[in-house]
XYZ file of C-alpha atoms in Angstrom:
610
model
C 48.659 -15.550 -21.296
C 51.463 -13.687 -22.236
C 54.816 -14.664 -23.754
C 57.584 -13.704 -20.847
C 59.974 -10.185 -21.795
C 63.619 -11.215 -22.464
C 66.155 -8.947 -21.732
C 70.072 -9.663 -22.522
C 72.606 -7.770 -20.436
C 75.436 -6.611 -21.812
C 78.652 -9.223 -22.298
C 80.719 -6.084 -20.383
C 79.224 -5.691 -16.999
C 78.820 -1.411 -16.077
C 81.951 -0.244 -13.678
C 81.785 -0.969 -10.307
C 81.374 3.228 -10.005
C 77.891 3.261 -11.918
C 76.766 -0.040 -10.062
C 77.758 1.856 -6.700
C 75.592 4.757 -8.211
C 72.452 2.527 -8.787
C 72.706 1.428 -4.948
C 73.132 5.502 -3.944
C 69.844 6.123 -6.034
C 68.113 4.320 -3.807
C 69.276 4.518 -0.370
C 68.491 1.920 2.506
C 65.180 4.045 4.377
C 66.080 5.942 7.378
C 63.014 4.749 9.414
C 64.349 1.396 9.329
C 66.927 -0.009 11.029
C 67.480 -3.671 9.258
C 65.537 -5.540 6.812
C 64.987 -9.463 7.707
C 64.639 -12.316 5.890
C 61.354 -14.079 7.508
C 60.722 -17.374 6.427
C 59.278 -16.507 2.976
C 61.812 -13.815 2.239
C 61.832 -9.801 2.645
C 58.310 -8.286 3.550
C 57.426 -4.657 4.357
C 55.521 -1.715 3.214
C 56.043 -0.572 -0.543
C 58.239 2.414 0.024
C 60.843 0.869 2.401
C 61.564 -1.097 -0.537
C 63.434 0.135 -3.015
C 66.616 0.037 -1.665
C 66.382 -4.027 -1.177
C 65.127 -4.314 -4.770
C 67.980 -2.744 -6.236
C 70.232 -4.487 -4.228
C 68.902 -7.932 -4.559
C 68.263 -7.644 -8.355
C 72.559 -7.124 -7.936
C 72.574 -10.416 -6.140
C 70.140 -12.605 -7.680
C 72.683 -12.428 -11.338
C 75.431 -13.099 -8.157
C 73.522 -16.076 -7.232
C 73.180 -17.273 -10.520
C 76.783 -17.164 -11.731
C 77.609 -18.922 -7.738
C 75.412 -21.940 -9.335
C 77.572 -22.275 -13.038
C 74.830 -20.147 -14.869
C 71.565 -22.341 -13.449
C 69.207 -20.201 -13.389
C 67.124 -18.447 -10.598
C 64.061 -16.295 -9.665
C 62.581 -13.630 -8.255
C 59.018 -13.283 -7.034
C 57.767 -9.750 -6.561
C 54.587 -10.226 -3.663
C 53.557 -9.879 -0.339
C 51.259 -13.151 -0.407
C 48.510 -12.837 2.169
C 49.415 -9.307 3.649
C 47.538 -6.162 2.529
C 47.916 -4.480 -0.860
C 49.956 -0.948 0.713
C 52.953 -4.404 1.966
C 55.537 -5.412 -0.869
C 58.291 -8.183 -0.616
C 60.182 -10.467 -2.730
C 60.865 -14.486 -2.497
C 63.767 -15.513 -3.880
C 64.103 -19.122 -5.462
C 66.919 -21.140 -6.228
C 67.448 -23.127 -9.134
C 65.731 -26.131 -7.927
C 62.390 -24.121 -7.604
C 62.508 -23.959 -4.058
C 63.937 -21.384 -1.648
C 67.195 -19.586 -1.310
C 69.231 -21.827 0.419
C 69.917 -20.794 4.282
C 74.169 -20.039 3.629
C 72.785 -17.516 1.098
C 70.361 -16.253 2.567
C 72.808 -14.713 5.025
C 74.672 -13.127 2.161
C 71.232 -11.534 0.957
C 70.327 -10.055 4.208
C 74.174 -8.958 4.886
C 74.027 -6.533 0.995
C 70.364 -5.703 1.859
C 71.583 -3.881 4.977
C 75.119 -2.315 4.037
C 74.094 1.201 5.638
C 75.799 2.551 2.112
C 77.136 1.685 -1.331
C 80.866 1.580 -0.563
C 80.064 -1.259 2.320
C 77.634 -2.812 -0.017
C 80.319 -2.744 -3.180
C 82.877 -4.576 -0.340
C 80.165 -7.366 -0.254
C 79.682 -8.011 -4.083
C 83.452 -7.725 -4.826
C 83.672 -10.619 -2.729
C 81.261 -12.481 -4.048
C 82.465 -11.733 -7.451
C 85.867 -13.356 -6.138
C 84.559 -16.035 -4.987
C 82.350 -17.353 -7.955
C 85.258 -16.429 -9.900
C 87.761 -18.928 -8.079
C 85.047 -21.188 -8.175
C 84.002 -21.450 -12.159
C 86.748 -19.277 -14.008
C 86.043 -17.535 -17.456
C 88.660 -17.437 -20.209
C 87.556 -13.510 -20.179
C 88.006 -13.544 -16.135
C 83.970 -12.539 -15.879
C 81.769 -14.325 -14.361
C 79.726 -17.423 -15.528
C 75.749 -16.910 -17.502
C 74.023 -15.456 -15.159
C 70.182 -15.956 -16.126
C 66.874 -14.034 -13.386
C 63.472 -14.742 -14.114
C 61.286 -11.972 -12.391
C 57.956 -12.326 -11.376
C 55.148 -10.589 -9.731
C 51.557 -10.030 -8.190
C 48.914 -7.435 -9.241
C 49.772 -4.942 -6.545
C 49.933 -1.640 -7.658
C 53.631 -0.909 -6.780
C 54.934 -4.406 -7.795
C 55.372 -3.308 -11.731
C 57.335 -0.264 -10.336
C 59.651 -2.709 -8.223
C 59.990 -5.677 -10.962
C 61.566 -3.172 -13.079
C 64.918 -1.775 -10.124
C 64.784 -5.910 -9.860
C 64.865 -6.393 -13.767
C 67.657 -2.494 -14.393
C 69.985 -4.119 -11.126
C 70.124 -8.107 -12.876
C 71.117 -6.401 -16.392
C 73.726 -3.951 -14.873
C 75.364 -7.181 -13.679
C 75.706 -8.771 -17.201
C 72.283 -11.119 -16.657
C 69.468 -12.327 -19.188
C 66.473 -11.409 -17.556
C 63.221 -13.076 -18.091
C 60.514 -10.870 -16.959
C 57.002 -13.215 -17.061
C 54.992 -10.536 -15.700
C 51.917 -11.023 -13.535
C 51.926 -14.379 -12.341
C 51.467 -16.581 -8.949
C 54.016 -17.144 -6.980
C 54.225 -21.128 -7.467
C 54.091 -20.455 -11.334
C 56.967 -18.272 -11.188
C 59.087 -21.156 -8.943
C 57.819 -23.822 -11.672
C 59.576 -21.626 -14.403
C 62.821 -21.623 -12.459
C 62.398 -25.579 -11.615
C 61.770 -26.581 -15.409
C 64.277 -23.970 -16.441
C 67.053 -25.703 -14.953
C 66.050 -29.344 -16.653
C 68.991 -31.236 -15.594
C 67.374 -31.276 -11.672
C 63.982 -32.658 -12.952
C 63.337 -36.077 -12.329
C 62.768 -38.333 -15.711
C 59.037 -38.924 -14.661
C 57.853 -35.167 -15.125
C 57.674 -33.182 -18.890
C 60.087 -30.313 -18.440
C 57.625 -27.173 -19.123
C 59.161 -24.134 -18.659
C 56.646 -21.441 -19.685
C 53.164 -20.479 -18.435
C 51.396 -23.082 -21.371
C 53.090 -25.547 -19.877
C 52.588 -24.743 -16.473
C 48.616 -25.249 -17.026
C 49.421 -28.448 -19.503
C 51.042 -30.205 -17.271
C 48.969 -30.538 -14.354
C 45.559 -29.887 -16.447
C 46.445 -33.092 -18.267
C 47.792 -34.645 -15.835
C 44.747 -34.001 -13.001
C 42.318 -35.336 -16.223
C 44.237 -38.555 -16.379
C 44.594 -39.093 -12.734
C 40.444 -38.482 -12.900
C 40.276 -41.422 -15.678
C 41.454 -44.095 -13.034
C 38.320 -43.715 -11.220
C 36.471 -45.767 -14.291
C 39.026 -48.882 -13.371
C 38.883 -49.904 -9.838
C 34.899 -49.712 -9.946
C 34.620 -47.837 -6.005
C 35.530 -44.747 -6.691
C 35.011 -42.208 -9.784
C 32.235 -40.241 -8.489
C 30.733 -36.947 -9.334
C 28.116 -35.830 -6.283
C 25.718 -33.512 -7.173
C 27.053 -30.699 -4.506
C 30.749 -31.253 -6.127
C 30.051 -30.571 -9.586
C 30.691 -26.733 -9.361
C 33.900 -25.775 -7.298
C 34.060 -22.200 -6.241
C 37.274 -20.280 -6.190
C 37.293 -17.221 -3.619
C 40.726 -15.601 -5.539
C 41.383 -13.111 -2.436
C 41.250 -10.454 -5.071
C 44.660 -11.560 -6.174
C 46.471 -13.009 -9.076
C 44.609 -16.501 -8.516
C 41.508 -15.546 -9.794
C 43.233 -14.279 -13.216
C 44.676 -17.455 -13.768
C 42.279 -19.992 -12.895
C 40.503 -18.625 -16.228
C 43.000 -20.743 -18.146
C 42.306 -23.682 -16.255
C 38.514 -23.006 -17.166
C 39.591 -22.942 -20.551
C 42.029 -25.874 -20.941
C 38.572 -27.947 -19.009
C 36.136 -26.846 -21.226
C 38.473 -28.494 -23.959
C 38.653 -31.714 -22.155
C 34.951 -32.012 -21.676
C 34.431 -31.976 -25.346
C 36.608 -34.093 -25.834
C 34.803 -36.766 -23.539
C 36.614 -36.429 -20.349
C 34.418 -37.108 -17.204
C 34.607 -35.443 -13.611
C 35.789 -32.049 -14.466
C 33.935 -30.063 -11.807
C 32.704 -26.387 -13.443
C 35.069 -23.759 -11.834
C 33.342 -20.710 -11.127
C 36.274 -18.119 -9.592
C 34.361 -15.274 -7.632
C 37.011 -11.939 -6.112
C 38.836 -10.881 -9.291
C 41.524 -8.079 -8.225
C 39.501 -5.062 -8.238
C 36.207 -6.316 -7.465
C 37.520 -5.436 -3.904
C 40.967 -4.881 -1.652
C 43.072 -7.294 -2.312
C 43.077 -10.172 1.107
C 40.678 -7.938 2.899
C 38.069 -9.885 4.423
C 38.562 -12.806 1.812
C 41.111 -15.121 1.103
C 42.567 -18.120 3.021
C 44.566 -15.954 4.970
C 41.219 -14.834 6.569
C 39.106 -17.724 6.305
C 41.768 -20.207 7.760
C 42.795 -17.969 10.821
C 39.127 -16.337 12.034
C 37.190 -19.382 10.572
C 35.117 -17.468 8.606
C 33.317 -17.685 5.004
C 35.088 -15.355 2.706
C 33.193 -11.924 1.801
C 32.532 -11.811 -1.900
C 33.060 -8.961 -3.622
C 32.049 -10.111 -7.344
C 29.057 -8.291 -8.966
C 25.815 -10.034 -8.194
C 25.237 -11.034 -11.858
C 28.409 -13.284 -11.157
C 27.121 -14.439 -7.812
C 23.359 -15.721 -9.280
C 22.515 -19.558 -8.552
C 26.133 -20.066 -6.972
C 26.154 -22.822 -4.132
C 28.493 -22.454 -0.683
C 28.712 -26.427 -0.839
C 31.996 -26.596 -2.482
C 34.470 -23.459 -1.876
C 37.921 -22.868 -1.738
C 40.086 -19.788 -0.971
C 43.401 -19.256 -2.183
C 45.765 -15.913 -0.599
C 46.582 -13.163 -3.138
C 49.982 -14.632 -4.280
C 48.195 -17.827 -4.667
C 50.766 -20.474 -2.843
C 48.111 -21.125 0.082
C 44.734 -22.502 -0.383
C 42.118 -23.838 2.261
C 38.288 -25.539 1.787
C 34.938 -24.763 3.121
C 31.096 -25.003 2.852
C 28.260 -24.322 4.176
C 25.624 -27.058 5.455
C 21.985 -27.305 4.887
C 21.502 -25.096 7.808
C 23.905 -22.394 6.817
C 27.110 -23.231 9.270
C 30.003 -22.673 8.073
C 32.684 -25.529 7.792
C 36.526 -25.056 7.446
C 38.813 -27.592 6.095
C 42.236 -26.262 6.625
C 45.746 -27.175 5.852
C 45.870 -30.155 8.465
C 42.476 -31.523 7.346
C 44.506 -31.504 3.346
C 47.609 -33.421 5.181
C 45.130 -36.059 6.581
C 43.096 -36.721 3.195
C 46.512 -36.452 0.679
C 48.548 -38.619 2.798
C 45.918 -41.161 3.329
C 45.455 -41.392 -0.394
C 49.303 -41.535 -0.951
C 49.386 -44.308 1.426
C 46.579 -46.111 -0.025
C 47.687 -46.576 -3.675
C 51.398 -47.422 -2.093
C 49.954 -50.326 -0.258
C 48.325 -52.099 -3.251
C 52.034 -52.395 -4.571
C 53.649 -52.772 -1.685
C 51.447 -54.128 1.156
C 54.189 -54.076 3.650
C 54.637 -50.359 3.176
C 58.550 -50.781 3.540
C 59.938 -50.165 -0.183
C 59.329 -46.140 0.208
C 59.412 -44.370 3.537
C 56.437 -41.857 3.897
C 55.678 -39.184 6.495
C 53.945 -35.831 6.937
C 55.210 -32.780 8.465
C 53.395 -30.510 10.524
C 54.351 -27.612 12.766
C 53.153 -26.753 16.346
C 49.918 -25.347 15.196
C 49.072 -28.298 13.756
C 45.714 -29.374 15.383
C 46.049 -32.369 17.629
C 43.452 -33.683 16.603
C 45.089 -33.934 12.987
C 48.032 -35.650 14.751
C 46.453 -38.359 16.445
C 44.710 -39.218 13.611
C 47.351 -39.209 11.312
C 49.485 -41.403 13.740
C 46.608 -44.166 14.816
C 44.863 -44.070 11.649
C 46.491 -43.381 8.010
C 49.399 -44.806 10.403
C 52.197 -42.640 8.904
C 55.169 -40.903 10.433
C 54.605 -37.612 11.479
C 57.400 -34.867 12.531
C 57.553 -31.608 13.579
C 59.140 -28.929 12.505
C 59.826 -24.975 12.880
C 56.994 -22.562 12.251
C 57.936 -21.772 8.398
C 57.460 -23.295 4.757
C 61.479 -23.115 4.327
C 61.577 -25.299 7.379
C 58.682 -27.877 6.901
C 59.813 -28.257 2.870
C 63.562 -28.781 3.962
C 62.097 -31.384 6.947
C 59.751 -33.106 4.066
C 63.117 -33.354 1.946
C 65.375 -34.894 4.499
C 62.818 -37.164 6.596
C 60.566 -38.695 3.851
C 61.034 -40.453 0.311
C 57.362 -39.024 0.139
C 56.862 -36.126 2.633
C 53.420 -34.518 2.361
C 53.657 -31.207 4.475
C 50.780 -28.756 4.948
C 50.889 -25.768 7.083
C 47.252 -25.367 8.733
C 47.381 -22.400 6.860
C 46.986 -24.321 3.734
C 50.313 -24.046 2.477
C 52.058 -27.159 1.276
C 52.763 -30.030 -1.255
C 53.741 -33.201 -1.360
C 57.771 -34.229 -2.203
C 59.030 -37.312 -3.710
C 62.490 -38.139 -3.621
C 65.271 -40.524 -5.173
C 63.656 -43.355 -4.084
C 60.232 -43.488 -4.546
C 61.355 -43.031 -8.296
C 63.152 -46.126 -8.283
C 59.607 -47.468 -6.612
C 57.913 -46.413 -9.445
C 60.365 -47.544 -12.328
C 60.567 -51.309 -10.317
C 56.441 -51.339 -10.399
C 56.566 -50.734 -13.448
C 58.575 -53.342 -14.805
C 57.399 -55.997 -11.965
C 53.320 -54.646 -13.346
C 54.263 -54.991 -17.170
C 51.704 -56.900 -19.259
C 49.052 -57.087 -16.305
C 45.210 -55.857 -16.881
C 44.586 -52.626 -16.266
C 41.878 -53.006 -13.917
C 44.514 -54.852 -11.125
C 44.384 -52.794 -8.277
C 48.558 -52.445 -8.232
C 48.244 -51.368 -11.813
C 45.704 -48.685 -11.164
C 47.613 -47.318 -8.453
C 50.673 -47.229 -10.288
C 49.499 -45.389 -13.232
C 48.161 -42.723 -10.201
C 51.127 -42.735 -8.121
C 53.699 -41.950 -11.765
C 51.013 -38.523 -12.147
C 51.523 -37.058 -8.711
C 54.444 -35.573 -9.394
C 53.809 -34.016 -12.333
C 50.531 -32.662 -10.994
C 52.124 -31.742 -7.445
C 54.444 -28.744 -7.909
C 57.442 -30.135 -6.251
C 58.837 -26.674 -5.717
C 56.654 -25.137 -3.456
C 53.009 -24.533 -2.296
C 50.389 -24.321 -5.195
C 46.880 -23.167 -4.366
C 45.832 -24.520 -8.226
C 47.710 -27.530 -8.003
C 47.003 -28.749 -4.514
C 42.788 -27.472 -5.038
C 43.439 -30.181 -8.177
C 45.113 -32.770 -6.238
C 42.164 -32.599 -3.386
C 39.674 -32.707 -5.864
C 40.805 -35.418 -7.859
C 41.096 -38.033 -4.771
C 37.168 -36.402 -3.326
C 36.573 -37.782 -7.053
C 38.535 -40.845 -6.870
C 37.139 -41.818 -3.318
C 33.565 -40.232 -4.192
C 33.011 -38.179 -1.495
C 32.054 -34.715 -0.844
C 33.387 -31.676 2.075
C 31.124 -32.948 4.521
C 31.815 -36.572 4.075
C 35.826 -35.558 4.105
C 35.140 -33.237 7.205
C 33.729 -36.136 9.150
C 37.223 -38.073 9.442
C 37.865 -36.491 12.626
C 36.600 -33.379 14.733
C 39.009 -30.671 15.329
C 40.604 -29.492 19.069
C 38.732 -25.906 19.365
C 41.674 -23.548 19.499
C 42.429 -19.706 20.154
C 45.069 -17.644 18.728
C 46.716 -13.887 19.740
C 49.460 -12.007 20.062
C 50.853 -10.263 23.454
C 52.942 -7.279 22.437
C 56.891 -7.003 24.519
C 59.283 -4.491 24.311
C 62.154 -6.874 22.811
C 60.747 -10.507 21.712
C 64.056 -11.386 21.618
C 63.928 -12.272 25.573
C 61.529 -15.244 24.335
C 63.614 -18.427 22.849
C 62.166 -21.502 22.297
C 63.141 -25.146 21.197
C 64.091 -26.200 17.640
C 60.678 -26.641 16.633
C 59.102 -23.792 19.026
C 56.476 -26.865 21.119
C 58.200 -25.438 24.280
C 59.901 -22.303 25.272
C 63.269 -22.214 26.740
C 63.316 -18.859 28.097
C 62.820 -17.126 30.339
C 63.763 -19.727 32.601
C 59.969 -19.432 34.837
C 57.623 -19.608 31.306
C 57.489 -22.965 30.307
C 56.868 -24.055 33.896
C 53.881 -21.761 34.070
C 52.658 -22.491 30.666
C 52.726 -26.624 31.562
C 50.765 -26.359 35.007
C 48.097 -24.102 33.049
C 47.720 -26.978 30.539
C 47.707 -29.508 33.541
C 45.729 -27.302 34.986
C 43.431 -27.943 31.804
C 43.582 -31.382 31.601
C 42.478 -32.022 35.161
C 39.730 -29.759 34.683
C 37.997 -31.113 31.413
C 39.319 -34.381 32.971
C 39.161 -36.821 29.548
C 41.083 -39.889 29.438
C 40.473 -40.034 25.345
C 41.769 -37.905 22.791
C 44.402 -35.009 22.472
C 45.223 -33.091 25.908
C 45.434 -29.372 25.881
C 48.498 -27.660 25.284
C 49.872 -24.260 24.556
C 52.731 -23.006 23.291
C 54.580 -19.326 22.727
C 56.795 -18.280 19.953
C 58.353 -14.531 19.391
C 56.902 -12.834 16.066
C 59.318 -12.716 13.099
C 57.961 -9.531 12.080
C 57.530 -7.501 15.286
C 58.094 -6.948 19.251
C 55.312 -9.557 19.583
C 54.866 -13.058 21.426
C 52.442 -15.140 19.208
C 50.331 -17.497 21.112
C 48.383 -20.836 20.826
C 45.920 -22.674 22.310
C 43.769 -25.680 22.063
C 41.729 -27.896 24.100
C 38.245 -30.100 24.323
C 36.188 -27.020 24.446
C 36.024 -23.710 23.092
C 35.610 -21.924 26.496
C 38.833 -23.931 27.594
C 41.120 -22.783 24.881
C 40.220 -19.405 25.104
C 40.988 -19.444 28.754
C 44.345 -21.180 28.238
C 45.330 -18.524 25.816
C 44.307 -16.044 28.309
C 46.675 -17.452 30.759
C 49.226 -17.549 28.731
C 49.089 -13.993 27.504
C 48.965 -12.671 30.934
C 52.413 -14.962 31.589
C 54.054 -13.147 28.706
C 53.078 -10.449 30.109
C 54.329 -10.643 33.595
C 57.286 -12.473 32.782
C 58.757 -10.894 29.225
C 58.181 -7.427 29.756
C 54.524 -6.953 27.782
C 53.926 -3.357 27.053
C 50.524 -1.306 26.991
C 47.445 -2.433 29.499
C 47.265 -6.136 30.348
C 45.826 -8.729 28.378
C 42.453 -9.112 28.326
C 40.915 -12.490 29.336
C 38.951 -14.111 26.496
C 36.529 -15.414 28.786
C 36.242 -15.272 32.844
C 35.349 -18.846 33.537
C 37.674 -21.586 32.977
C 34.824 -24.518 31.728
C-alpha cells in the first residue's frame, strides 16, 4: 500500500486559450465517429483515447464544483475486456455512478469534433455552476478528482492527461494509483462523509478500505459461536482460492492475507487461508481466466501461476474476480472432476435468503423494512422462481446494466440485493432499514446475547459496513458469501444444490445498423421490428409444447441490440441443453431475416430440436 499523490491546482485557473490548446493536443481520432457512454462509462482501444481523457479530466473538476466542492472520481480500466481496451468510469460523490443528466453533458464535450465547440460546452457549464454556488472571487467552487487505475500498460500514461486536464481547471487531485475499481468508488463515498450513513466508520484511504470490511467480515464470523447451528469451518472450505484474472485483484487480496493472518493470532476463528493464483504478468490479463470467462463459457479458469504456487492447491473452493475487480463469480470441482459454476444469480439467491433470515427473527412479519432483489433478463429462471416461491422476496427487473439495476435496487427496496449473473452486484440499504436497525436496537437493549433477535441484529448493523454500498466489490461480496457459507455451515456443493439451473445459450447475430432493433424498458421483449417478437414467442411456444412440462420455468428468449457494436445479442434458455441451443438458433436466423444480418447466415447450434 501506498499513500495516494496530492496535487493542488493553482487558485487562478490557465486561460481559456491554453485549456483550448490542451484539447487541440489531443484531437478526437479520425477513425471514430462518436464515443458512447455504455453502461459502465467510455470503453475502447488505448489509442482512441486520449482525446476523451483530456477532455473528461476538464469535466470531472466541472462536475465537482456543479456539486459545491463534493468530491468525485475517476477510474482508469477496461474491467473484463482485454489488456490492448482502455476506458474510464466516472463516479459521483456518493460513490456510485455519474448521474444520467450528466452523463449527457460528458458524452456531448467528449465528442465536440474540435476545441472551439468543446470550449462553447465548458463556458457553459462554468456559467451555470457559477449562478448556482457564486464565489466572492467569481471562480468556481473546490473542485476536488480522485484518479484511479488498473495495471494495464497504457493506464499510467492516461491517469496522468486525466490528472494535467483536473489541475488546469483549478482542482486538487488525488492520484491513488493502482487500485480496483470498487476501492477507488469507496474513496470517493467516504470522501464526501456528510452522505455516509451513521452506522458505517468513514474510511477514506486504502487502510481503511481493508479495515473496514476485514474487521467487520471477522466480527460478522464471531456470531456463528452464539446461535449454536451455524459457525462452521468444512474441511473443503478452509482454503479459498482467488483466480485474480491477471488483474489488480490479485495484488490486493495480499493485504487481506495480511490483515487475516493478524486476526488468527489474535484468536479469531473461521478465517479461511486465501491462496490468490493469476498475478498480472503471470499471464494476459482476462484471457482465458477471470469471471468474465468462467461465468459466460462455464468454464474453470486457466491458471497461469508458476507450479511452485499451484502445489497441493484444491479446485473445491474457487472464485474468480475480472481484472478491474468489481465482478466476482464461484466454482469447484467435484470428486469426479466436473466443473460447477455458481454465478451472479446463484449469489442473489444465497445473500438475500440470509438478509431475509436475520430480518425475520426481529421482525417475523417481515413488514418493518421492504426487501427485494433485482435481476435483469438474463437472470436464470430458475433463480427467479426460486427466489419468488422460496426466500419469498420481491423480485424486479430491470435494464441490462449495473447503472440500471443499482438505480432500480435504490428506488424499489429499503434493502435491494442486485446481482448481475455476471457476478456483479451488492446489496443497498436505505433510510429505512437504518431506522430498523436503531429501533432493534433500543427495543433489544439489555437482552442475552445468545437471543436469536439479538444475534441477528448485531449481523444485520455489519452488512453495511462490509457491503460496499457504492458499487460491485469482488473482495467484499467473496467476504460477504463466505461469511454466511460459514454462518450457515455449508460448503459450494451444498449451496449449489438449492436449485438446478435452466441450461441456456448465448450469441450474437451481427446487422448492419442495430439501431432497427428496440426493445421494452427492461429489454424481456422486443418492440421492433413490428414481425420479431411474434416470431420469437411461437419459437418459445413452440418450445414449451415440445419439452411439454407442466413444472418449472418455461423457455423463453429474448433479443437486445449491442451497446458496443452493429450486433443483436441473444438469449436462450430452456429444460434441456439441446433445446436452448436450438431456440437460440431460431432466433439468430430471425434477426437475421428480419433486421438486416450481414455476412453468411447463422449457423444452427444443433439440427434437432429435442
Amino acid at each position: 500500500m501506498t499513500a495516494p499523490t496530492i496535487h493542488h491546482g493553482s487558485s487562478i485557473p490557465i486561460p481559456p486559450a491554453q485549456l483550448a490548446s490542451l484539447i487541440d493536443a489531443h484531437p478526437k481520432p479520425p477513425t471514430l465517429s462518436s464515443y458512447s457512454y455504455g453502461t459502465a462509462g467510455f470503453r475502447y482501444p488505448a489509442p482512441l483515447l486520449p482525446c476523451a481523457f483530456v477532455r473528461m479530466g476538464i469535466f470531472s473538476a466541472l462536475r465537482s464544483a456543479s456539486l459545491g466542492g463534493e468530491e468525485v472520481g475517476v477510474m482508469i480500466t477496461a474491467s473484463h475486456n482485454p489488456e490492448e481496451d482502455n476506458g474510464m468510469k466516472l463516479a459521483d460523490s456518493n460513490g456510485g455512478m455519474l448521474d444520467a443528466a450528466w452523463e449527457e453533458h460528458a458524452v456531448s464535450l467528449a465528442n465536440a469534433p474540435n476545441s472551439k465547440e468543446a470550449m462553447v460546452l465548458i463556458s457553459t457549464l462554468t456559467r451555470y455552476i457559477k449562478g448556482k454556488y457564486p464565489q466572492k472571487n467569481g471562480g468556481l467552487p473546490k473542485m476536488v478528482v480522485h484518479v484511479g487505475r488498473d495495471t494495464r500498460s497504457h493506464s499510467p500514461g492516461l491517469a496522468k492527461l486525466v490528472v494535467r486536464a483536473a489541475l488546469a481547471m483549478g482542482a486538487t487531485v488525488i492520484d491513488h494509483g493502482e487500485v480496483s475499481t470498487p476501492m477507488l468508488h469507496h474513496f470517493v463515498m467516504h470522501a464526501n462523509g456528510h452522505l455516509l450513513p451513521g452506522i458505517i466508520p468513514q474510511r477514506c484511504n486504502e487502510s481503511g478500505y481493508y479495515e473496514i470490511m476485514a474487521f467487520s467480515y471477522a466480527a460478522l464470523l464471531r456470531t456463528g459461536k452464539l446461535d449454536g447451528v451455524g459457525g462452521k469451518r468444512l474441511a473443503n472450505t478452509k482454503e479459498l482460492v482467488i483466480d485474480g484474472a491477471c488483474g489488480i485483484g490479485a495484488l490486493k487480496i495480499d493485504t487481506f492475507r495480511k490483515i487475516f493472518g493478524k486476526l488468527n493470532a489474535e484468536g479469531c476463528v473461521g478465517l479461511p487461508m486465501l491462496r490468490t493464483v493469476n498475478f498480472p504478468g503471470e499471464g494476459p490479463l482476462n484471457e482465458i481466466c477471470g469471471a468474465e470467462y468462467v461465468q459466460k463459457l462455464q468454464l474453470p479458469p486457466n491458471l497461469y501461476s508458476p507450479k511452485d504456487k499451484l502445489m497441493g492447491m484444491s479446485k473445491g473452493y474457487m472464485t474468480s474476480f475480472d481484472g478491474d475487480a468489481d465482478r466476482v463469480v464461484f466454482h469447484f470441482e467435484d470428486v469426479n472432476g466436473k466443473f460447477h459454476l455458481l454465478d451472479g444469480d446463484k449469489i442473489a439467491v444465497l445473500v438475500s435468503s440470509f438478509i431475509q433470515e436475520e430480518l425475520r427473527c426481529i421482525d417475523p412479519d417481515g413488514q418493518a423494512v421492504k426487501c427485494g432483489v433485482v435481476q435483469t433478463a438474463y437472470a436464470n429462471g430458475s433463480s427467479t422462481l426460486y427466489l419468488k416461491n422460496v426466500v419469498k422476496t420481491n423480485v424486479v427487473v430491470a435494464k441490462t446494466g449495473v447503472k440500471f439495476v443499482h438505480a432500480a435496487a435504490h428506488h424499489h427496496f429499503d434493502v435491494g440485493v442486485y446481482f448481475e449473473a455476471n457476478g456483479h452486484g451488492t446489496v443497498l440499504f436505505g433510510p429505512k432499514f437504518y431506522d430498523f436497525i436503531a429501533q432493534a436496537d433500543a427495543k433489544l437493549r439489555g437482552t442475552p446475547r445468545n437471543n436469536r433477535a439479538n444475534i441477528a441484529l448485531r449481523r444485520l448493523r455489519l452488512l453495511p459496513a462490509l457491503v460496499n454500498q457504492s458499487v460491485g466489490d469482488a473482495m467484499s461480496d467473496m467476504l460477504l458469501v463466505d461469511a454466511i457459507l460459514y454462518l450457515r455451515g455449508w460448503d459450494l456443493n451444498t449451496w449449489a444444490q438449492l436449485y438446478s439451473d435452466m441450461p441456456s445459450k448465448q450469441a450474437k447475430v451481427k446487422v448492419a445498423d442495430r439501431t432497427v432493433i428496440a426493445t421494452n424498458d427492461n429489454e424481456t421483449a422486443a418492440t421492433a421490428p413490428e414481425a420479431l417478437q411474434k416470431a420469437l414467442q411461437s419459437a418459445m411456444d413452440a418450445m414449451a409444447a415440445a419439452e411439454n412440462r407442466s413444472d418449472g420455468p418455461k423457455p423463453r428468449c429474448f433479443v437486445r441490440p449491442s451497446g458496443t457494436e452493429d450486433a443483436v445479442r441473444v438469449y436462450a434458455e430452456a429444460n434441456t441443453q439441446n433445446g436452448a441451443d436450438s431456440l437460440a438458433s431460431e432466433a439468430m436466423m430471425l434477426i437475421y431475416k428480419l433486421c438486416g444480418g450481414v455476412g453468411s447466415p447463422p449457423q444452427p447450434f444443433i439440427t434437432n430440436r429435442l
